[in-house]
Every structure is written in structure tokens, then in C-alpha cells.
Short mmCIF file of C-alpha atoms in Angstrom, two decimals:
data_model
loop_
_atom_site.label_atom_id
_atom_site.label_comp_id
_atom_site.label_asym_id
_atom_site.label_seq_id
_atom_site.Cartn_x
_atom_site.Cartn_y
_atom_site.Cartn_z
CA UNK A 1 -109.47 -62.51 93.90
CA UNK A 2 -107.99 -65.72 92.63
CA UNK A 3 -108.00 -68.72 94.48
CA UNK A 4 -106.44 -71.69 94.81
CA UNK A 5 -108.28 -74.80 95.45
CA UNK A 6 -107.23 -77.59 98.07
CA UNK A 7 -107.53 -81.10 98.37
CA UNK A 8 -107.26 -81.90 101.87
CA UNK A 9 -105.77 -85.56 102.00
CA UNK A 10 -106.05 -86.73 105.90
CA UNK A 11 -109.03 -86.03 107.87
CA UNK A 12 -107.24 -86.93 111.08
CA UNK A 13 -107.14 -84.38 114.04
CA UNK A 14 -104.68 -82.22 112.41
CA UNK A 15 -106.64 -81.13 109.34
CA UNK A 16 -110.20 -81.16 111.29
CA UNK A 17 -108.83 -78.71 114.31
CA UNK A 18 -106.26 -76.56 112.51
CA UNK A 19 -106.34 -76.71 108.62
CA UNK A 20 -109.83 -76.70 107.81
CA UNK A 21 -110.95 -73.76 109.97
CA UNK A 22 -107.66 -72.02 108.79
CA UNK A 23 -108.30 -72.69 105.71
CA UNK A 24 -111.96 -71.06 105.40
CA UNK A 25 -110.32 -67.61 106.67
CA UNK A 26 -108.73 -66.95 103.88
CA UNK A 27 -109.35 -64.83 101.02
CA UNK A 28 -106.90 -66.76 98.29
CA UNK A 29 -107.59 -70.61 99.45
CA UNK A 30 -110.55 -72.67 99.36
CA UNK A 31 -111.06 -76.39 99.92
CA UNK A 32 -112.65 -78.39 97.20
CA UNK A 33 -112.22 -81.77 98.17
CA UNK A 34 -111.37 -83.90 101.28
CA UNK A 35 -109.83 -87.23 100.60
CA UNK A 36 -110.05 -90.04 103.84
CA UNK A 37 -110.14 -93.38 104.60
CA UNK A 38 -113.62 -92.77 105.93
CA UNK A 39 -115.99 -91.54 103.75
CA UNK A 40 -118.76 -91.01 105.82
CA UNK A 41 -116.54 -89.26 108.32
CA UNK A 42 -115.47 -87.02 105.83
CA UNK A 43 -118.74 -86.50 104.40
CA UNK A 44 -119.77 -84.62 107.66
CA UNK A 45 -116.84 -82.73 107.43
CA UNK A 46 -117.42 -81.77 103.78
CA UNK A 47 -121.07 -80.94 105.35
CA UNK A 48 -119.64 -78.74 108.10
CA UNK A 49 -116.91 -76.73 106.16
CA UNK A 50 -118.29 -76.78 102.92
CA UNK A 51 -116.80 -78.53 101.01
CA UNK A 52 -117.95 -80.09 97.48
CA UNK A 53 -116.53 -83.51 96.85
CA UNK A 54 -115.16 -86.21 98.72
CA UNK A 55 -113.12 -89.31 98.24
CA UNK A 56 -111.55 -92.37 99.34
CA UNK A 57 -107.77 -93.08 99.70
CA UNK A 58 -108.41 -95.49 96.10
CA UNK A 59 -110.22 -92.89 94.60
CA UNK A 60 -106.81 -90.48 94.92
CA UNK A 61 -105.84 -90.97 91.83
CA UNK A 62 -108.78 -90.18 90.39
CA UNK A 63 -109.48 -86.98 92.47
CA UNK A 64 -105.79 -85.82 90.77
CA UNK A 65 -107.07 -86.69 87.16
CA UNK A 66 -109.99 -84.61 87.85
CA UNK A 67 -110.18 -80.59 87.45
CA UNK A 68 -111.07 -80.65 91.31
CA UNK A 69 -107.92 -78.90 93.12
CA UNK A 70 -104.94 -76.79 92.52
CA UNK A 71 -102.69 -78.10 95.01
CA UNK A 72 -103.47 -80.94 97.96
CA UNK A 73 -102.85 -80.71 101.91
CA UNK A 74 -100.78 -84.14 103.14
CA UNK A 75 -101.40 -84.37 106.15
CA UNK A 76 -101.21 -88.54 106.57
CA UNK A 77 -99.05 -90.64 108.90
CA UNK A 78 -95.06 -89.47 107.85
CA UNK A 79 -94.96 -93.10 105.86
CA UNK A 80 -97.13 -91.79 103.46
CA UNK A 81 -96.05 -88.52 102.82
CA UNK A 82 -93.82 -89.36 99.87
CA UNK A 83 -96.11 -91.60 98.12
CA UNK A 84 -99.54 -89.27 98.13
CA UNK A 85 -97.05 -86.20 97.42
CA UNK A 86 -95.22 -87.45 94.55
CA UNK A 87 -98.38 -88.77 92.77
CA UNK A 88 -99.77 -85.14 93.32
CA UNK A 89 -96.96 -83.76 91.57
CA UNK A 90 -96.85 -85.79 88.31
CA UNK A 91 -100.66 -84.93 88.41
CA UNK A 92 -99.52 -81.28 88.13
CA UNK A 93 -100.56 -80.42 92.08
CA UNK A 94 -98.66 -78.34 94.34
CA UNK A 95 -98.17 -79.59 97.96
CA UNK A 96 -98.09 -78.54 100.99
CA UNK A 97 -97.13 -81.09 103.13
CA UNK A 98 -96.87 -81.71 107.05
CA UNK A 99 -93.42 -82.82 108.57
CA UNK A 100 -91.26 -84.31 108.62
CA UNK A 101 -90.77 -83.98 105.13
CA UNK A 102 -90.38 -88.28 104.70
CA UNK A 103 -88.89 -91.48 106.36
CA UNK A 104 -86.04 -91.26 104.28
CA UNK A 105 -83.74 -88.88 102.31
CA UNK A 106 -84.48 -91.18 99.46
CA UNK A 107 -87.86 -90.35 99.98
CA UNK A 108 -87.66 -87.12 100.59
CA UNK A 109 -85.43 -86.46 97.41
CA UNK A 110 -87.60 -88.02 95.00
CA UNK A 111 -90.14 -85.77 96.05
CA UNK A 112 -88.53 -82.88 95.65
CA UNK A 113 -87.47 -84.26 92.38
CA UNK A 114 -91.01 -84.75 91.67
CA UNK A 115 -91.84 -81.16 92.02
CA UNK A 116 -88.85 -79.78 90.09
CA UNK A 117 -89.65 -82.04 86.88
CA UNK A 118 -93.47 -81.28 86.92
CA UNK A 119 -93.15 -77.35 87.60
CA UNK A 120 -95.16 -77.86 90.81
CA UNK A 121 -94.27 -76.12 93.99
CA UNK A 122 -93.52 -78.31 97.37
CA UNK A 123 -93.63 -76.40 100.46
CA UNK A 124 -93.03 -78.07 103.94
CA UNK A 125 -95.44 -77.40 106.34
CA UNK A 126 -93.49 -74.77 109.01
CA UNK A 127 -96.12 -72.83 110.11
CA UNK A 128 -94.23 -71.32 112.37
CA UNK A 129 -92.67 -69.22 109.86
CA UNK A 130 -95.58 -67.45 109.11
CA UNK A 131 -96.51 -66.55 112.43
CA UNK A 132 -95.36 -63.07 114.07
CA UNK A 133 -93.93 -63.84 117.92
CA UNK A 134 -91.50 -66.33 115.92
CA UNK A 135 -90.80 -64.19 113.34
CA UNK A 136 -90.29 -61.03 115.43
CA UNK A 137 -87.36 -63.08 117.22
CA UNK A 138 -85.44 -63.98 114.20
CA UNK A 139 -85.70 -59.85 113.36
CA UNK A 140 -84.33 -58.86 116.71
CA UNK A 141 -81.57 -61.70 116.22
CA UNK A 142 -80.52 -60.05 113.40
CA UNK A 143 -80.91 -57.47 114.34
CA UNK A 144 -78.38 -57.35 117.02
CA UNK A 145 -80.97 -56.84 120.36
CA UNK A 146 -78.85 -59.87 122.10
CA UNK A 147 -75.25 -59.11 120.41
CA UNK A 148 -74.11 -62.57 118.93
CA UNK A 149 -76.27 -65.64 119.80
CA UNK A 150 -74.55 -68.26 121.19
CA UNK A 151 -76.77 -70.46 123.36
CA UNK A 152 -80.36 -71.86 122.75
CA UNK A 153 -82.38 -73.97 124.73
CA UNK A 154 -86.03 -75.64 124.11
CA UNK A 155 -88.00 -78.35 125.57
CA UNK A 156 -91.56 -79.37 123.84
CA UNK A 157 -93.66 -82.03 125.71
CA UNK A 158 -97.60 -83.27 125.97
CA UNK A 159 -99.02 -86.38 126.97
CA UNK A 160 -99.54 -88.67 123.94
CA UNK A 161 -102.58 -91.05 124.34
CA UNK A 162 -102.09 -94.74 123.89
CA UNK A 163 -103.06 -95.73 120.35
CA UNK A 164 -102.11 -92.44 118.67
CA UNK A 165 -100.04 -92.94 115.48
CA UNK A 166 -97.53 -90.83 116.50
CA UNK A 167 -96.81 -94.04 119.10
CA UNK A 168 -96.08 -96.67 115.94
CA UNK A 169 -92.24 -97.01 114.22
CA UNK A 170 -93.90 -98.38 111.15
CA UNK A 171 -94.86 -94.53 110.62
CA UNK A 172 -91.39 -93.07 111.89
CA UNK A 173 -93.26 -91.84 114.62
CA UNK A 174 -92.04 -90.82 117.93
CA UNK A 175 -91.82 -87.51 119.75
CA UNK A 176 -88.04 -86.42 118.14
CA UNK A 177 -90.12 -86.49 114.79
CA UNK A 178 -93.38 -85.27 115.93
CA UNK A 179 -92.34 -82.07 118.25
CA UNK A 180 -87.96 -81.86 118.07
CA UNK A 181 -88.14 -81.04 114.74
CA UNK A 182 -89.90 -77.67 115.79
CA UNK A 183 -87.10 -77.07 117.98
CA UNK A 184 -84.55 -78.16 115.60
CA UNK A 185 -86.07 -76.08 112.75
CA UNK A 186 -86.65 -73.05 115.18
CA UNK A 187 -82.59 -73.37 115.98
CA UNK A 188 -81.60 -73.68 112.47
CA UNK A 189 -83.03 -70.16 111.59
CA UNK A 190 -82.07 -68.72 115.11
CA UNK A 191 -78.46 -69.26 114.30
CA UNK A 192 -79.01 -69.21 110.46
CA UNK A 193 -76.69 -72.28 110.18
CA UNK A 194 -76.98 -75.69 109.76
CA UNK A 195 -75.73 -78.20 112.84
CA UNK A 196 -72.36 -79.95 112.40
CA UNK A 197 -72.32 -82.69 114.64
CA UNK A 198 -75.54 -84.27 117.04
CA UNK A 199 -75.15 -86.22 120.22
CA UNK A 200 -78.08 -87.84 121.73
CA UNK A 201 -79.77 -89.83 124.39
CA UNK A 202 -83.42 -91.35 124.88
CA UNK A 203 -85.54 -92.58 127.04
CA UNK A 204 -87.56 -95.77 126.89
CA UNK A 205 -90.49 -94.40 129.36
CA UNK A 206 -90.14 -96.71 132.50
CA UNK A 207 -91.74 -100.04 131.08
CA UNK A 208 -95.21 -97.56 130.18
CA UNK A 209 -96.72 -99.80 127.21
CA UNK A 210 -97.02 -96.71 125.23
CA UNK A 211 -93.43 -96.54 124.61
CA UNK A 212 -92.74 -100.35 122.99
CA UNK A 213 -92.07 -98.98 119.64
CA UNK A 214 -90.88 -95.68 120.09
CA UNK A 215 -89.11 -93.78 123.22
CA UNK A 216 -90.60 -91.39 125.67
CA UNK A 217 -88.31 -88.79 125.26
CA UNK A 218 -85.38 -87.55 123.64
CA UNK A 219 -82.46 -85.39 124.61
CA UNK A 220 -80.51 -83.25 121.88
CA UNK A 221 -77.08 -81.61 121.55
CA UNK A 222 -76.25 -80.09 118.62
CA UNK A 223 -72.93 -77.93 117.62
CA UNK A 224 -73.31 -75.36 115.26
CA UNK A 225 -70.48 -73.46 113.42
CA UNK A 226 -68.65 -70.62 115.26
CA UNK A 227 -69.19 -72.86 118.64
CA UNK A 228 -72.37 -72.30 118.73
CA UNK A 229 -74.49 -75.20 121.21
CA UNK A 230 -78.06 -75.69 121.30
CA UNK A 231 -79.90 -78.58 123.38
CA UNK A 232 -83.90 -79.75 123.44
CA UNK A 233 -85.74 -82.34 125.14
CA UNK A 234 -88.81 -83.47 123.13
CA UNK A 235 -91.26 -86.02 125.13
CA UNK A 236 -94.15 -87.87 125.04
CA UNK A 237 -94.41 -88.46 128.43
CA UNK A 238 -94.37 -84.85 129.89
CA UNK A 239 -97.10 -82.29 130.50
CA UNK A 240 -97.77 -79.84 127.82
CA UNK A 241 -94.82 -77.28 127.67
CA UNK A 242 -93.19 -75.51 124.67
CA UNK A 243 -90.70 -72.97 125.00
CA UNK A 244 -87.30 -71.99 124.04
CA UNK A 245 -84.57 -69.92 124.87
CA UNK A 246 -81.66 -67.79 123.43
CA UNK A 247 -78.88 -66.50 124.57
CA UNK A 248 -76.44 -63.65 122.96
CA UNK A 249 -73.52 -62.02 124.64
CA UNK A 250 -75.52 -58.85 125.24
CA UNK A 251 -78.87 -60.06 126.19
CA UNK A 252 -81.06 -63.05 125.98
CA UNK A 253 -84.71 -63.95 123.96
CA UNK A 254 -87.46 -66.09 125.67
CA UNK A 255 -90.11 -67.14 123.75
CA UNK A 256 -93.10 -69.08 125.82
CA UNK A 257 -94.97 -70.85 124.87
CA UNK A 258 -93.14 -70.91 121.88
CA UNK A 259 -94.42 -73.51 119.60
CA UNK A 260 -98.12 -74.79 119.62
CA UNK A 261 -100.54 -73.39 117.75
CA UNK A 262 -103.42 -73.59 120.58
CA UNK A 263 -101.91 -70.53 122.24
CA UNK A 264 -100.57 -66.74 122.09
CA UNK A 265 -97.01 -66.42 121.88
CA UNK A 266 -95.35 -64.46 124.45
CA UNK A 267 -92.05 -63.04 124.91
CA UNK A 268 -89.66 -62.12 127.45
CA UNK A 269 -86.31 -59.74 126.26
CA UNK A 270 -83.83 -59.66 128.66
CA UNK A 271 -80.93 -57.28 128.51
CA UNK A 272 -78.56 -57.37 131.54
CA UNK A 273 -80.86 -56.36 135.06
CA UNK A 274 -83.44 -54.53 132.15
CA UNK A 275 -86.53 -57.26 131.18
CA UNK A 276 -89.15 -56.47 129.58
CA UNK A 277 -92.30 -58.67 128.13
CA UNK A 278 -93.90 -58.40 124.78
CA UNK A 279 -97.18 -60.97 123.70
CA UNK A 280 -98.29 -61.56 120.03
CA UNK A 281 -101.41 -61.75 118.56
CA UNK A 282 -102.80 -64.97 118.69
CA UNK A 283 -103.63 -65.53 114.91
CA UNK A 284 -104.50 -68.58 113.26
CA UNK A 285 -101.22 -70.23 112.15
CA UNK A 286 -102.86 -72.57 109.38
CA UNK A 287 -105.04 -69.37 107.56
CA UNK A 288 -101.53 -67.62 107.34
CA UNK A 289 -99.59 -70.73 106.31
CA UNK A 290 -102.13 -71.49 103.42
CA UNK A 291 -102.58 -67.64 102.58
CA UNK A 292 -98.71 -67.48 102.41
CA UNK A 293 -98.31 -70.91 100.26
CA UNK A 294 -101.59 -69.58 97.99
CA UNK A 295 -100.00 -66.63 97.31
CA UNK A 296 -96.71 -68.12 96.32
CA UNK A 297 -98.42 -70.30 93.74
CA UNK A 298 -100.56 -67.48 92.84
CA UNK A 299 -97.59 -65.04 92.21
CA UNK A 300 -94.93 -67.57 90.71
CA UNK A 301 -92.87 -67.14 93.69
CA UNK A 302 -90.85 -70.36 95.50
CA UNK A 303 -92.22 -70.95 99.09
CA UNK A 304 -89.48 -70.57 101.45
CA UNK A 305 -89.93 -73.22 103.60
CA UNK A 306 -89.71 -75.63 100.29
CA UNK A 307 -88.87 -79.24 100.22
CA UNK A 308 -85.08 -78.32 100.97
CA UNK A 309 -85.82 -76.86 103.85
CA UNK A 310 -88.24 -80.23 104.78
CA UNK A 311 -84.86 -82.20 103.82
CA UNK A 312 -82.53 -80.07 105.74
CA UNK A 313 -84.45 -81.08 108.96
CA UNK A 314 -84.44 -84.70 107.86
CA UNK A 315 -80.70 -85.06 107.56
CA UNK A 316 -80.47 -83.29 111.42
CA UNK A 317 -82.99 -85.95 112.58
CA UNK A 318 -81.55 -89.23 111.29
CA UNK A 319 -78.29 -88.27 112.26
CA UNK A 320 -79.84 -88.01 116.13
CA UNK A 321 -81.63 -90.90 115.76
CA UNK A 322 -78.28 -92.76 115.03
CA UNK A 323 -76.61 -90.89 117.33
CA UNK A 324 -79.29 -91.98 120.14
CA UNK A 325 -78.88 -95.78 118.85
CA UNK A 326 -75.09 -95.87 118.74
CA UNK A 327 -74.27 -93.26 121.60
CA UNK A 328 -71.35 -91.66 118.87
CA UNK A 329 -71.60 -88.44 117.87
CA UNK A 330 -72.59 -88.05 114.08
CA UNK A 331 -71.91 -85.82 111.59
CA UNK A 332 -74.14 -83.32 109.52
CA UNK A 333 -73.43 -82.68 106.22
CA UNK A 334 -75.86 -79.74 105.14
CA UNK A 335 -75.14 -76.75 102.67
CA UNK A 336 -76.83 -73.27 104.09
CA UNK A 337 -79.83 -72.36 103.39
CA UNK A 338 -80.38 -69.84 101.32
CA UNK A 339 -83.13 -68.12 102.53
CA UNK A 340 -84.67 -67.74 106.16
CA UNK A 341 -88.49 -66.39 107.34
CA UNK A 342 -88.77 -63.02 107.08
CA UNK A 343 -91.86 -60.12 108.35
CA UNK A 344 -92.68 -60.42 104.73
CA UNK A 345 -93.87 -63.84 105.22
CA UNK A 346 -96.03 -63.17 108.37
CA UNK A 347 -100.10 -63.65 107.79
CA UNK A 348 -101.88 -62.58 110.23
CA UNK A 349 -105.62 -64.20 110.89
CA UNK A 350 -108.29 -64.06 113.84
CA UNK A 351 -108.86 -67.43 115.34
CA UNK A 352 -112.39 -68.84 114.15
CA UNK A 353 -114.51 -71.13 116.56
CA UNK A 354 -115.87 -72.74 113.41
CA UNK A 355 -113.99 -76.53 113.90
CA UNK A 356 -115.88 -80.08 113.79
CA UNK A 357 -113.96 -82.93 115.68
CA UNK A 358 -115.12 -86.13 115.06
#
């Protein structure tokens, strides 16, 4: 079988607990390079998973030039995303990138652009479309299980340690980018719209140092065509909880947890006094993601979740973050998207224990 060979650029927690030992459990993907700001630290990992060639962030370029990957993982601080992705592209790369997308629609056009002018393809990392309790939700949706949905509700929290990058504003962190945009992506597809108008309000976190440069948490309305509402709450400050609800006019969808990738997903279906409880597999959401992306590039076929769909979230979250600055509602100005995740798309992988965390 053919496979296509990654560069994994970011040896941060992200790629050493869920893309690396994803990665190895496929049958189309293999990683060929790890690219880091440490080099010995990246060594071991190249040690541990396998891996044949590592290199600095200055040596990037010169990783590209070489016949050492087909496509690179970004999986850097969100400042960076649009620099290392659209040198990947005029090297002929495809990307998969973590979101959001960029810091900017500037940004985050120019690397589409990128992508479009050198034939590469850009796929936004949304695991969560691969993945079958998430999936299997959208189906029933559509399916009619709940009649017409008209309500959704999600909060995603976890502690976030001093000094964790997520904390700094230089990177556009903060817990609306880090964990809403799950719950504004997941809405986006439950509805299969795209929000009109965002209100929003934040909190600073009580004077905890943490929370200088970015808030605590966030609180989200959004109105969706047809009068459909959905709210979230994304924090920094909370214990670990992700879960969302929707509700139709014949019945309602409860998906918890519902968006981390350390646990099964479960499911509660609820239609008038009948409930009933379903739980998913618990399969390794970064093998199915790369299988998924791997194939795509394999078979000539456009990822779904491309760079549009990475720029559709991005318009959603600025407009929140200037409606949480200004307290005025702001307008969204999105086209639909075309497509949506379908069972098609689902990969479904065994967890592996083989991780290194340095």
C-alpha cells in the first residue's frame, strides 16, 4: 500500500500524546521526519517512534527542499501556523494543520491561496469529523430522530497550567480559540448553517495571574438562520468537562463527553419519557484523521474539513472576540458550506499505549 510520508513540525504535547502514536497505526501514513526547536528532544522521539531524520525550526526550509515528506503536521503555537504552512505549500507539501486555522483572515486566506496555486491539499485539523459518536449524531440529525433541531448547548473546560502557551495573546491563545472552536465547529455541522450574528461575554478569572493576557472563560450566543440559538461556555479555569447538547422538536441528542480525545464518546437519545444510551468505540482520533487526510491525497480527493472550513470557524471567532470587547452584537458574513462529515469519513483505530512524553 502507498504511503504518504509526514513531517511532524511541533514536538509539543499535542504531537507526542496524540499524533505520533496515531500516526504509527496506520496503514497509509508514516512519519519521516520531526522538525522542533529541540533537537535533542526530538531525537528521542525520532528514537521512540521511529522515525528517520530530524531537524531544527532553521533547518525547515531545508527539510521541504529535501525528498523527505509528502505532506507536514503543524502543530505550532496558532502564530505560526500560517508561516510554516504556506512555506510547505510552495515546497509542494500538503498540510494538515491544527486550529484554529490562523490569527487572521489575512492569514488564513493566503494560505489557502497557497494551496490552491501549488496543487497542494490543506486540510484543517477537525478530528472530530472522523470519529464515529460525532458522526453518528450528525446522521440521526438528518436523519430526522429529533424532528427539526432547534436548540444546542455545550460547555468545554480543563484546568490550564500556568506557563502553557495556550495562556499568551502573542499566540492568539486563550480558551475561545483553544476549546470553543470545537463547540462552534460541532454547531456549525449540527445545524448545517453558518451563525448570523454572535453576542458574547468573558471572564477575566478573579485576579488568578494566569489570566493577565487572556480571559478565563468565555460565554457564547450565537443565532443561526431559521431562529435557530446555540450557546457554549469554554474555560480555562473549570474542571475537565466536554459535552453538548441538542434539542429538536421531537426529541433531544446528548453527547458526553463529547469532545476530547482521551475518552469514549457516549450518548444519550431522548425521545419524549423514552431514553435510551448508546457508547462508541473509543478509537484513536489522530490514526483516523491522518488515515482519512492520507487517503485523500492518495486518491486525488479534497479533504472535507479543508482550509474553508478552518476559515469559516475563524470568521465565527473574531466576530465573538469583538463582540466580547465591545459588548455589541456582530455580524457573520459566511457562505454555506458545501459539504459536511459524513459515515464515509469515519476511521476507526484501537488506541495504542505506545506514546513518549517528554
Amino acid at each position: 500500500m502507498q504511503k504518504i510520508r509526514y513531517a511532524v513540525v511541533g514536538a509539543g504535547w499535542i504531537s507526542q500524546e496524540a499524533f505520533m502514536p496515531g500516526a504509527g497505526l496506520t496503514e497509509n501514513s508514516e512519519m519521516t521526519a520531526i522538525v522542533s526547536g529541540s533537537t535533542e528532544k526530538a531525537r528521542r522521539l525520532a528514537e521512540f517512534h521511529d522515525v528517520p531524520a530530524v531537524y531544527s525550526y532553521e533547518q525547515y526550509d531545508e527539510m521541504l527542499a529535501a525528498d523527505v515528506c509528502d505532506a507536514v503536521y503543524v502543530a505550532l503555537p496558532n502564530s505560526m501556523h500560517a508561516d510554516y504552512t504556506i512555506r510547505a505549500a510552495r515546497a509542494g507539501k500538503h498540510i494538515l494543520v491544527e486550529k484554529p486555522l490562523a490569527t487572521s483572515i489575512e492569514d488564513a486566506e493566503a494560505m489557502i491561496a497557497a494551496a490552491e496555486v501549488n496543487g497542494v491539499y490543506l486540510m484543517t485539523a477537525y478530528r472530530l469529523h472522523n470519529e464515529p459518536g460525532t458522526v453518528d449524531v450528525l446522521e440521526r440529525i438528518r436523519a430526522g430522530e429529533i424532528g427539526d433541531p432547534r436548540i444546542f448547548s455545550a460547555i468545554f473546560s480543563f484546568f490550564a497550567a500556568p506557563g502553557n502557551h495556550r495562556l499568551k495573546a502573542s499566540h492568539w491563545g486563550g480558551p475561545l480559540q483553544d476549546i470553543g472552536v470545537y463547540c462552534l465547529n460541532a454547531v456549525r455541522h449540527v445545524f448545517g448553517a453558518e451563525p448570523e450574528e454572535v453576542t458574547a461575554v468573558r471572564s477575566q478569572g478573579n485576579g488568578d495571574a494566569r489570566f493577565a493576557e487572556v480571559e478565563e472563560s468565555i460565554a457564547v450566543t450565537l443565532k443561526f438562520p431559521e431562529g435557530r440559538l446555540a450557546q457554549f461556555i469554554a474555560s480555562f479555569g473549570g474542571d475537565s468537562r466536554d459535552c453538548y447538547t441538542v434539542v429538536g422538536t421531537k426529541g433531544s441528542l446528548t453527547l458526553d463527553p463529547g469532545f476530547r480525545f482521551e475518552t469514549p464518546m457516549a450518548m444519550q437519545r431522548r425521545n419524549g419519557e423514552e431514553i435510551a444510551f448508546e457508547s462508541f468505540m473509543h478509537t484513536d482520533h489522530f490514526a483516523g484523521q491522518t488515515a482519512y487526510f492520507s487517503n485523500c491525497i492518495i486518491g486525488g480527493t479534497p479533504p472535507e474539513p479543508d482550509g474553508g472550513e478552518g476559515l469559516a470557524d475563524m470568521r465565527a471567532l473574531l466576530a465573538i472576540e469583538k463582540a466580547a470587547e465591545t459588548g455589541q452584537p456582530q455580524k457573520v458574513n459566511t457562505p454555506p458550506r458545501p459539504t459536511h462529515p459524513t459515515r464515509k469519513m469515519v476511521h476507526e483505530f484501537p488506541l495504542t499505549d505506545k506514546r513518549l512524553l517528554l
